[in-house]
Short mmCIF file of C-alpha atoms in Angstrom, two decimals:
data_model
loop_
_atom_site.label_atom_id
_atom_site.label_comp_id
_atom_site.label_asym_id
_atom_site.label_seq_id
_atom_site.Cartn_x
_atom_site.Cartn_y
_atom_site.Cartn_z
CA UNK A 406 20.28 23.18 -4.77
CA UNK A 407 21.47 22.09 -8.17
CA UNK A 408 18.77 20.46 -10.55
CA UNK A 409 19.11 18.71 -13.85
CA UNK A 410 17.64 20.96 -17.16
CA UNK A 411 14.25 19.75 -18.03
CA UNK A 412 12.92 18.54 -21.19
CA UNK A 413 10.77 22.78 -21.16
CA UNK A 414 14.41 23.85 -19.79
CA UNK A 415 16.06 22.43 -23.09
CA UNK A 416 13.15 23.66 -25.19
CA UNK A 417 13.17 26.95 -24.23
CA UNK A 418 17.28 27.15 -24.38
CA UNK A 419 16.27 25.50 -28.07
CA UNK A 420 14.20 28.69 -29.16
CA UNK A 421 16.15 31.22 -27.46
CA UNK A 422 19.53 29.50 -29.62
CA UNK A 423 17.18 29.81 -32.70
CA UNK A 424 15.67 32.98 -32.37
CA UNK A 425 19.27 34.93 -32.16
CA UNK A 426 17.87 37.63 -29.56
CA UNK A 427 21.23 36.81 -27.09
CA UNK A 428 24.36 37.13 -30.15
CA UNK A 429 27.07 38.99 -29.20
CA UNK A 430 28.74 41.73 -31.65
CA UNK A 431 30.85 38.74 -33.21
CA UNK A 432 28.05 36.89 -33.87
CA UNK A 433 28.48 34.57 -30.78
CA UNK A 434 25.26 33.93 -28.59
CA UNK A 435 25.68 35.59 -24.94
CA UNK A 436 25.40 32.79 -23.09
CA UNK A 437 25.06 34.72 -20.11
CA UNK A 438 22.13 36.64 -21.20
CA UNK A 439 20.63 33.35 -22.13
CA UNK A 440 21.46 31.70 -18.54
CA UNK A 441 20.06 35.13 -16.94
CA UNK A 442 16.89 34.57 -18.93
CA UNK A 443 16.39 30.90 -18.36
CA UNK A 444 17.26 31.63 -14.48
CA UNK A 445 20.30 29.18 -14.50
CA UNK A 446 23.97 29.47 -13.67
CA UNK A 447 26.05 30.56 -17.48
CA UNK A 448 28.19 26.82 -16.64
CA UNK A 449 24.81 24.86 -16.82
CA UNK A 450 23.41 26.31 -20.02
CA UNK A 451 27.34 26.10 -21.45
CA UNK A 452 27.69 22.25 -20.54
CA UNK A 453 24.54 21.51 -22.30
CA UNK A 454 25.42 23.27 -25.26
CA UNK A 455 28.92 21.80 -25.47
CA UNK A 456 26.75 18.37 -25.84
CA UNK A 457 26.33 19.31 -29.63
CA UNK A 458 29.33 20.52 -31.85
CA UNK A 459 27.61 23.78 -32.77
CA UNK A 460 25.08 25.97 -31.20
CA UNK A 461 23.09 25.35 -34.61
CA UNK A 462 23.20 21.79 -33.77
CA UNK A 463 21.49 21.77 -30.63
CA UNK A 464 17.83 19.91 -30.49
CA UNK A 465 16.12 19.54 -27.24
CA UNK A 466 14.55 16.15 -28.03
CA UNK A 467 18.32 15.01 -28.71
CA UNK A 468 20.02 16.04 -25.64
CA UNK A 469 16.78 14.70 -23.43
CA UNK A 470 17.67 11.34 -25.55
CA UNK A 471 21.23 11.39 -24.83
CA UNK A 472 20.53 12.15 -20.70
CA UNK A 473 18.11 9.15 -20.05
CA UNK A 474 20.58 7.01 -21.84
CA UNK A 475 23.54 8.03 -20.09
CA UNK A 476 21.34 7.75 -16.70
CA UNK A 477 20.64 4.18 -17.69
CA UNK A 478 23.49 3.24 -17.96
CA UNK A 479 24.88 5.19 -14.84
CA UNK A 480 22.10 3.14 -13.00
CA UNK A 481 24.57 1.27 -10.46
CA UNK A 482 23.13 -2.69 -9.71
CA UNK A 483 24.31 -4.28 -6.27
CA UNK A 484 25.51 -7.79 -6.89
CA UNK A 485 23.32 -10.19 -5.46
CA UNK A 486 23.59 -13.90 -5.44
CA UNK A 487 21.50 -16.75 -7.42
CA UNK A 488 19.87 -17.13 -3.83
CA UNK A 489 19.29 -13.62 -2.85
CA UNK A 490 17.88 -12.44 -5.95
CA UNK A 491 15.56 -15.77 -5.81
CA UNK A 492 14.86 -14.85 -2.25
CA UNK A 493 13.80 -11.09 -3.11
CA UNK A 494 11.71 -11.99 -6.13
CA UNK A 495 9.50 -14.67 -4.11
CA UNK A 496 9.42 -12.36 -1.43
CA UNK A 497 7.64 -9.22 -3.62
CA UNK A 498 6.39 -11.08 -6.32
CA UNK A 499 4.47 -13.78 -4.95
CA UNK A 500 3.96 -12.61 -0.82
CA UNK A 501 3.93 -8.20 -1.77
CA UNK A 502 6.07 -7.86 0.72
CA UNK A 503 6.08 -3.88 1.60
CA UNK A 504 9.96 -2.92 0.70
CA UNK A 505 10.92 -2.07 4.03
CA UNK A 506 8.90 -5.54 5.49
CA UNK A 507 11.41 -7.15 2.76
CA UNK A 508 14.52 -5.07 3.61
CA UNK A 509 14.04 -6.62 7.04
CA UNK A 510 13.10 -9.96 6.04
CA UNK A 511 16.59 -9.96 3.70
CA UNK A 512 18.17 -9.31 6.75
CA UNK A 513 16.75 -11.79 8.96
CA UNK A 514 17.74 -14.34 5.88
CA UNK A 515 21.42 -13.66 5.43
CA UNK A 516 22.62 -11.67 8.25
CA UNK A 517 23.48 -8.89 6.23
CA UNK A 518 21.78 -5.57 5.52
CA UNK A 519 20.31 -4.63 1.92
CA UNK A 520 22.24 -2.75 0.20
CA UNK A 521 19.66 0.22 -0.43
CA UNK A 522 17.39 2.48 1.49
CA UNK A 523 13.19 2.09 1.42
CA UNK A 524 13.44 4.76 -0.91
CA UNK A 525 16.19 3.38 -3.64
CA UNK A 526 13.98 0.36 -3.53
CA UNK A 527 10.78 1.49 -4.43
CA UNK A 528 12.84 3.40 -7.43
CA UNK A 529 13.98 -0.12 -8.24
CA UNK A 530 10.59 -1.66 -8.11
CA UNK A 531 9.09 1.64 -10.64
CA UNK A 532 12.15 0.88 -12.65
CA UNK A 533 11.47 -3.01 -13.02
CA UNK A 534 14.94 -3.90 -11.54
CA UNK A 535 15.81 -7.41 -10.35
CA UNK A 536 12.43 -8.85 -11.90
CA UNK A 537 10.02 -6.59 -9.69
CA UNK A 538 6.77 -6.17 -10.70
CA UNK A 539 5.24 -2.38 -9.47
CA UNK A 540 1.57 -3.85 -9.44
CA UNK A 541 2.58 -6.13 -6.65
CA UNK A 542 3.30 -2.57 -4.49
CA UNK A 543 0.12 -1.78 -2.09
CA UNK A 544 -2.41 -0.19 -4.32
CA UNK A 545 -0.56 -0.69 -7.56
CA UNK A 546 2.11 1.60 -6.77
CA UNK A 547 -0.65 4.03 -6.63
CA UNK A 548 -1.63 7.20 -3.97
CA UNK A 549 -4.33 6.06 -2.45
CA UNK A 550 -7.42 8.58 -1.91
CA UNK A 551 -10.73 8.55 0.08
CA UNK A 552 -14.02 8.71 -1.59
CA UNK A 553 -15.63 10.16 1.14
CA UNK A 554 -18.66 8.58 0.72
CA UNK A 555 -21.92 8.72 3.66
CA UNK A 556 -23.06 5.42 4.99
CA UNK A 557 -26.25 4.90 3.11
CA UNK A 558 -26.79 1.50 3.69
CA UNK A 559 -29.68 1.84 6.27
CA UNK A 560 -30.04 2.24 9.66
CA UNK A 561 -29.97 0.58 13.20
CA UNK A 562 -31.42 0.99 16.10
CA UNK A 563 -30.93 0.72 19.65
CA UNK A 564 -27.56 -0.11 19.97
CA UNK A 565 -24.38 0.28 21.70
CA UNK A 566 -22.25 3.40 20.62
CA UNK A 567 -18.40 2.99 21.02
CA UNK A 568 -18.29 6.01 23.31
CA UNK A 569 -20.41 3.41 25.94
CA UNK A 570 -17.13 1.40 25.92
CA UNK A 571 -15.73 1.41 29.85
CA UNK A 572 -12.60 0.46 31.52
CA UNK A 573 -10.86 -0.79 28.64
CA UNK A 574 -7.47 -1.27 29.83
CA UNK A 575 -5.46 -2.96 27.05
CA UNK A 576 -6.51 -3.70 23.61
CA UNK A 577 -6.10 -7.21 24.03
CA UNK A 578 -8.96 -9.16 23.42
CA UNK A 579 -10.81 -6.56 21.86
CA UNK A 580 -12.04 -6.92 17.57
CA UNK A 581 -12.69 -5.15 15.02
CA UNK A 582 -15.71 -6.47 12.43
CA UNK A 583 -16.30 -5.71 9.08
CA UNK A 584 -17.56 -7.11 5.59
CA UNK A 585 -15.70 -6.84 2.34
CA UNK A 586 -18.34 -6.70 -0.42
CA UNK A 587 -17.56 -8.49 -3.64
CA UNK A 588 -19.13 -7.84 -7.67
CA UNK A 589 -22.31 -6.22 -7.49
CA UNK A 590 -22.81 -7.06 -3.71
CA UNK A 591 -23.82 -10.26 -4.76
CA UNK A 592 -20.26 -12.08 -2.79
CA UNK A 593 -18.88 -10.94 0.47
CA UNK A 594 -16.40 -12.02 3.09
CA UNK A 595 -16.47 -11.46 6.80
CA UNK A 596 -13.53 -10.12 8.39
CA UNK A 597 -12.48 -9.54 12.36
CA UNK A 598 -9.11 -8.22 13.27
CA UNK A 599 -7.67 -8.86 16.85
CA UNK A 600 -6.11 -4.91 17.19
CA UNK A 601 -2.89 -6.13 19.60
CA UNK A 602 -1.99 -8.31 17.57
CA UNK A 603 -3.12 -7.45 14.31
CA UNK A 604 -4.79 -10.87 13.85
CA UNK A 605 -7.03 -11.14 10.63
CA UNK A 606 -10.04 -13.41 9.66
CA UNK A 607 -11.26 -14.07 6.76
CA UNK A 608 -14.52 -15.99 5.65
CA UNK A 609 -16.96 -16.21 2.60
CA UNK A 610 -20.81 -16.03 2.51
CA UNK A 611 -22.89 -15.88 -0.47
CA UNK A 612 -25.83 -14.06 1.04
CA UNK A 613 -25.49 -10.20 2.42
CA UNK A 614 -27.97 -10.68 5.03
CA UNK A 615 -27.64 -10.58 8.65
CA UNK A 616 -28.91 -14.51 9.27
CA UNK A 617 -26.07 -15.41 6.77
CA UNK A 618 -23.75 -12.67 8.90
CA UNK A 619 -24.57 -14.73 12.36
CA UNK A 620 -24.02 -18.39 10.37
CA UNK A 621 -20.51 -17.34 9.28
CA UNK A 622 -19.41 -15.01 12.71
CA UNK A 623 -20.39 -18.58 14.79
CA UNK A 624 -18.21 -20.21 12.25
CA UNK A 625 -15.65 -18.17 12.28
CA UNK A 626 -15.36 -17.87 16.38
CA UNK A 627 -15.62 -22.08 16.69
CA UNK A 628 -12.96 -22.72 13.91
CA UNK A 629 -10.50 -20.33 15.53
CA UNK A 630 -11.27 -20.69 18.82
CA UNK A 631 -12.03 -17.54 19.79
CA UNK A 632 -14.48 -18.77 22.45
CA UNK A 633 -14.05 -16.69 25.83
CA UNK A 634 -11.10 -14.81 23.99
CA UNK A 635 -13.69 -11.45 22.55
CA UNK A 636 -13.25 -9.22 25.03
CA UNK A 637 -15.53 -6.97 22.73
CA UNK A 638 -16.31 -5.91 19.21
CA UNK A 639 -16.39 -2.66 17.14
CA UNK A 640 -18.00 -2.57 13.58
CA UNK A 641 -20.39 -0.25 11.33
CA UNK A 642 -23.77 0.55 11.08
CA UNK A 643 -24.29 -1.76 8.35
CA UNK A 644 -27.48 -3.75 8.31
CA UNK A 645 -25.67 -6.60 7.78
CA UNK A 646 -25.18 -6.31 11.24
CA UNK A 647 -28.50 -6.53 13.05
CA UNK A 648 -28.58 -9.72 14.55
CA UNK A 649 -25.70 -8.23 17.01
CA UNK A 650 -27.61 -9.59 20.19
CA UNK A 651 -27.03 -13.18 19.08
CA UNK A 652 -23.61 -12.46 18.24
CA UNK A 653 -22.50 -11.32 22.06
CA UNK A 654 -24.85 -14.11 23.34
CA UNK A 655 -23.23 -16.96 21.31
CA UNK A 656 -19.33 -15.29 22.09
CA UNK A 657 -19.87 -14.03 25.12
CA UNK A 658 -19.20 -10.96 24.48
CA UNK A 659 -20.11 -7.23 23.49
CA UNK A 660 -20.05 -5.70 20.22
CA UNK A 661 -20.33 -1.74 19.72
CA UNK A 662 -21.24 0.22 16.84
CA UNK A 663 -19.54 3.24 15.13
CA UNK A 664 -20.66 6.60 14.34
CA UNK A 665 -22.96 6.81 11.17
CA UNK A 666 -20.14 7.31 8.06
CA UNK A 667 -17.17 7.25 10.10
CA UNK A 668 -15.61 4.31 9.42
CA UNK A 669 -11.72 6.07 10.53
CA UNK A 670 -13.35 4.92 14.14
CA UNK A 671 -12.32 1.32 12.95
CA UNK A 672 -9.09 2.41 11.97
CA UNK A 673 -7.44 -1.39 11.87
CA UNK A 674 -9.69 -3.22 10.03
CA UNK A 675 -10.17 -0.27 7.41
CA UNK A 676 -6.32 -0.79 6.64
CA UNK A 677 -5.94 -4.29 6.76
CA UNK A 678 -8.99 -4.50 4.55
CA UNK A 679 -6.91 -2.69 2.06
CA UNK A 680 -4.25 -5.49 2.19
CA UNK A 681 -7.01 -8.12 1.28
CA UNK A 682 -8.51 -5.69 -1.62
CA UNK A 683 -4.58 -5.82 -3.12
CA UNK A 684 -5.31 -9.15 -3.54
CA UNK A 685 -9.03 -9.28 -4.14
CA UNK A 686 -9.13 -5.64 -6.11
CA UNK A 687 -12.82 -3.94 -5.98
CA UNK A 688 -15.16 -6.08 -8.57
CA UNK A 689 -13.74 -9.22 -7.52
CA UNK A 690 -16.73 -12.20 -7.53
CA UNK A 691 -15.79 -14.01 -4.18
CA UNK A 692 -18.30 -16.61 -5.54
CA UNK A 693 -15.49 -17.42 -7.84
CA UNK A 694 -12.76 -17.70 -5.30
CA UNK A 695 -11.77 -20.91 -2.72
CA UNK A 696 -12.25 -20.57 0.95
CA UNK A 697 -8.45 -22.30 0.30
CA UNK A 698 -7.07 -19.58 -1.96
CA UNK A 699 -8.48 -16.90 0.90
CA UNK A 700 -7.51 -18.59 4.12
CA UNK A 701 -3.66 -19.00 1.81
CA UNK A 702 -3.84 -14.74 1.26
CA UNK A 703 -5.13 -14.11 5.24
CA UNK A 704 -3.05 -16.70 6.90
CA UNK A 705 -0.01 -17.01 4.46
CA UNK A 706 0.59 -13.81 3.83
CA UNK A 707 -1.27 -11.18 6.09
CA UNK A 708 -1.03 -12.76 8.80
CA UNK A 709 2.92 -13.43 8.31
CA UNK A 710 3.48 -10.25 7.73
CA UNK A 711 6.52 -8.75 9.89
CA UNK A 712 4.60 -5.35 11.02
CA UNK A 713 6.92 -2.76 13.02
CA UNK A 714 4.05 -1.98 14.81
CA UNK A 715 4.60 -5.33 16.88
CA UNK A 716 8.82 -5.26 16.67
CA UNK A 717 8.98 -6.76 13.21
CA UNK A 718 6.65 -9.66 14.59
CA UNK A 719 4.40 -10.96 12.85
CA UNK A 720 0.38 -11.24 13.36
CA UNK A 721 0.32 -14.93 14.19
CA UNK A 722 3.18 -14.96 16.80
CA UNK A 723 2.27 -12.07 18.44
CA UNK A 724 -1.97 -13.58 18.72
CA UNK A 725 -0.14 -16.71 20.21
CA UNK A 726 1.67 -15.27 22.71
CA UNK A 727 -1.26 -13.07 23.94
CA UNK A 728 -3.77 -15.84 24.13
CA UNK A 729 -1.72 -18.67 25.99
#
């Protein structure tokens, strides 16, 4: 498979030019001694020299100069209209919609398909194209990577494990719990995920302590309505946690713990958490954010999310129909 020279490909052809070891009886470099050496077909290392007007010319910062400007401007745009370019920007710059939850979405809007693949897109996005910004990609355009950190918050005791979970037939009806910690642990919010339909909650509490825990969870199930709807819950270990008996008894319901350290056994929340962090990065002082501005990122924009998990439904629609 063909590849472009590199900027070490054009330095090394640089030297080898310079250093004379390939000329010919004539006086002409052997250019394909110098193709055998650099491991490349004699037409690729003759194009690139045929860039300058003399062997003696050539400079490896020039040539890598020349190619990203000729890319540039190679770089073909898709015409969009006034209303489809607004519609894209709002869509990634002020919801983050994932590029192929906005291919969709584009479609849905104007009956037509985008003009690009996933792939081309995010390109666009790295690029800057069209007004993108690449922060607004999950994790700042970034890989993300484990810590792999042990659960060292404390322990609990006598509880229910999630391998004592019976005859669970759909997951329907069935939560998963967590906290998201904010600066210094001394903010946190309370999240629960419904895992059929990917329903998130979101809701602040100053205090890290498991009376403040119970306060907000009896909140958070009488301002949603979740009342007879909790078929059971899954969370951590975390202290936080240890007023779990008053939880089932005021929801009516049963809530199960993971192993120590493995949060992966909580799976949904663990990502969706990760949608709320792109919003409210690590260090963030929840003290210092609305109840308005969270409840706009969880039911705005989460929660509208079209997921292909659920058919390219979103979060909301697919809760409603579940729970009529």
């Amino acid at each position: 498979m063909y590849s472009h020279l590199s900027f070490m490909d054009k330095v090394k052809l640089e030297q080898l030019l310079l250093s004379k070891m390939f000329l010919k009886n004539n006086g002409e470099q052997n250019i394909s001694a110098i193709a055998k050496c650099l491991n490349r077909h004699r037409s690729t290392i003759l194009r690139e020299i045929k860039r300058f007007k003399t062997t003696d010319e050539y400079s490896a910062y020039k040539s890598d100069k020349m190619y990203y400007k000729k890319r540039k401007k190679n770089n073909k745009r898709c015409k969009f209209t006034e209303e489809q370019i607004n519609f894209i920007q709002i869509r990634f710059n002020k919801y983050h919609d994932s590029p192929s939850e906005l291919i969709y979405r584009y479609f849905l809007k104007f009956g037509v398909k985008f003009p690009v693949c996933v792939k081309t897109l995010y390109k666009w996005i790295r690029l800057g194209f069209y007004g993108f910004l690449k922060q607004n990609l999950r994790h700042r355009g970034k890989k993300y990577k484990t810590k792999g950190k042990s659960d060292n918050r404390g322990k609990l005791t006598d509880f229910k494990s999630i391998w004592d979970i019976e005859n669970k037939v759909s997951n329907v009806g069935w939560f998963e719990m967590d906290t998201v910690v904010g600066k210094e642990h001394l903010s946190s919010c309370l999240v629960l995920v419904e895992q059929s339909s990917r329903k998130y909650f979101a809701i602040k509490f100053e205090n890290h302590t498991a009376m403040e825990v119970l306060v907000k969870f009896k909140e958070m199930v009488i301002n949603n309505n979740l009342m007879g709807k909790m078929k059971g819950i899954i969370t951590d270990r975390g202290k936080e946690f240890s007023k779990w008996r008053e939880m089932e008894i005021f929801a009516e319901t049963q809530v199960y713990f993971c192993d120590a350290g493995k949060p992966r056994q909580k799976p949904l929340i663990e990502k969706i958490n990760g949608e709320l962090r792109h919003w409210f990065p690590p260090g963030t002082d929840f003290n210092k954010v609305s109840q308005k501005r969270l409840d706009w990122v969880v039911n705005d924009v989460i929660n509208e999310k079209l997921r292909p998990v659920l058919n390219w439904r979103t979060a909301k629609d697919v809760f409603i129909d579940n729970f009529r």
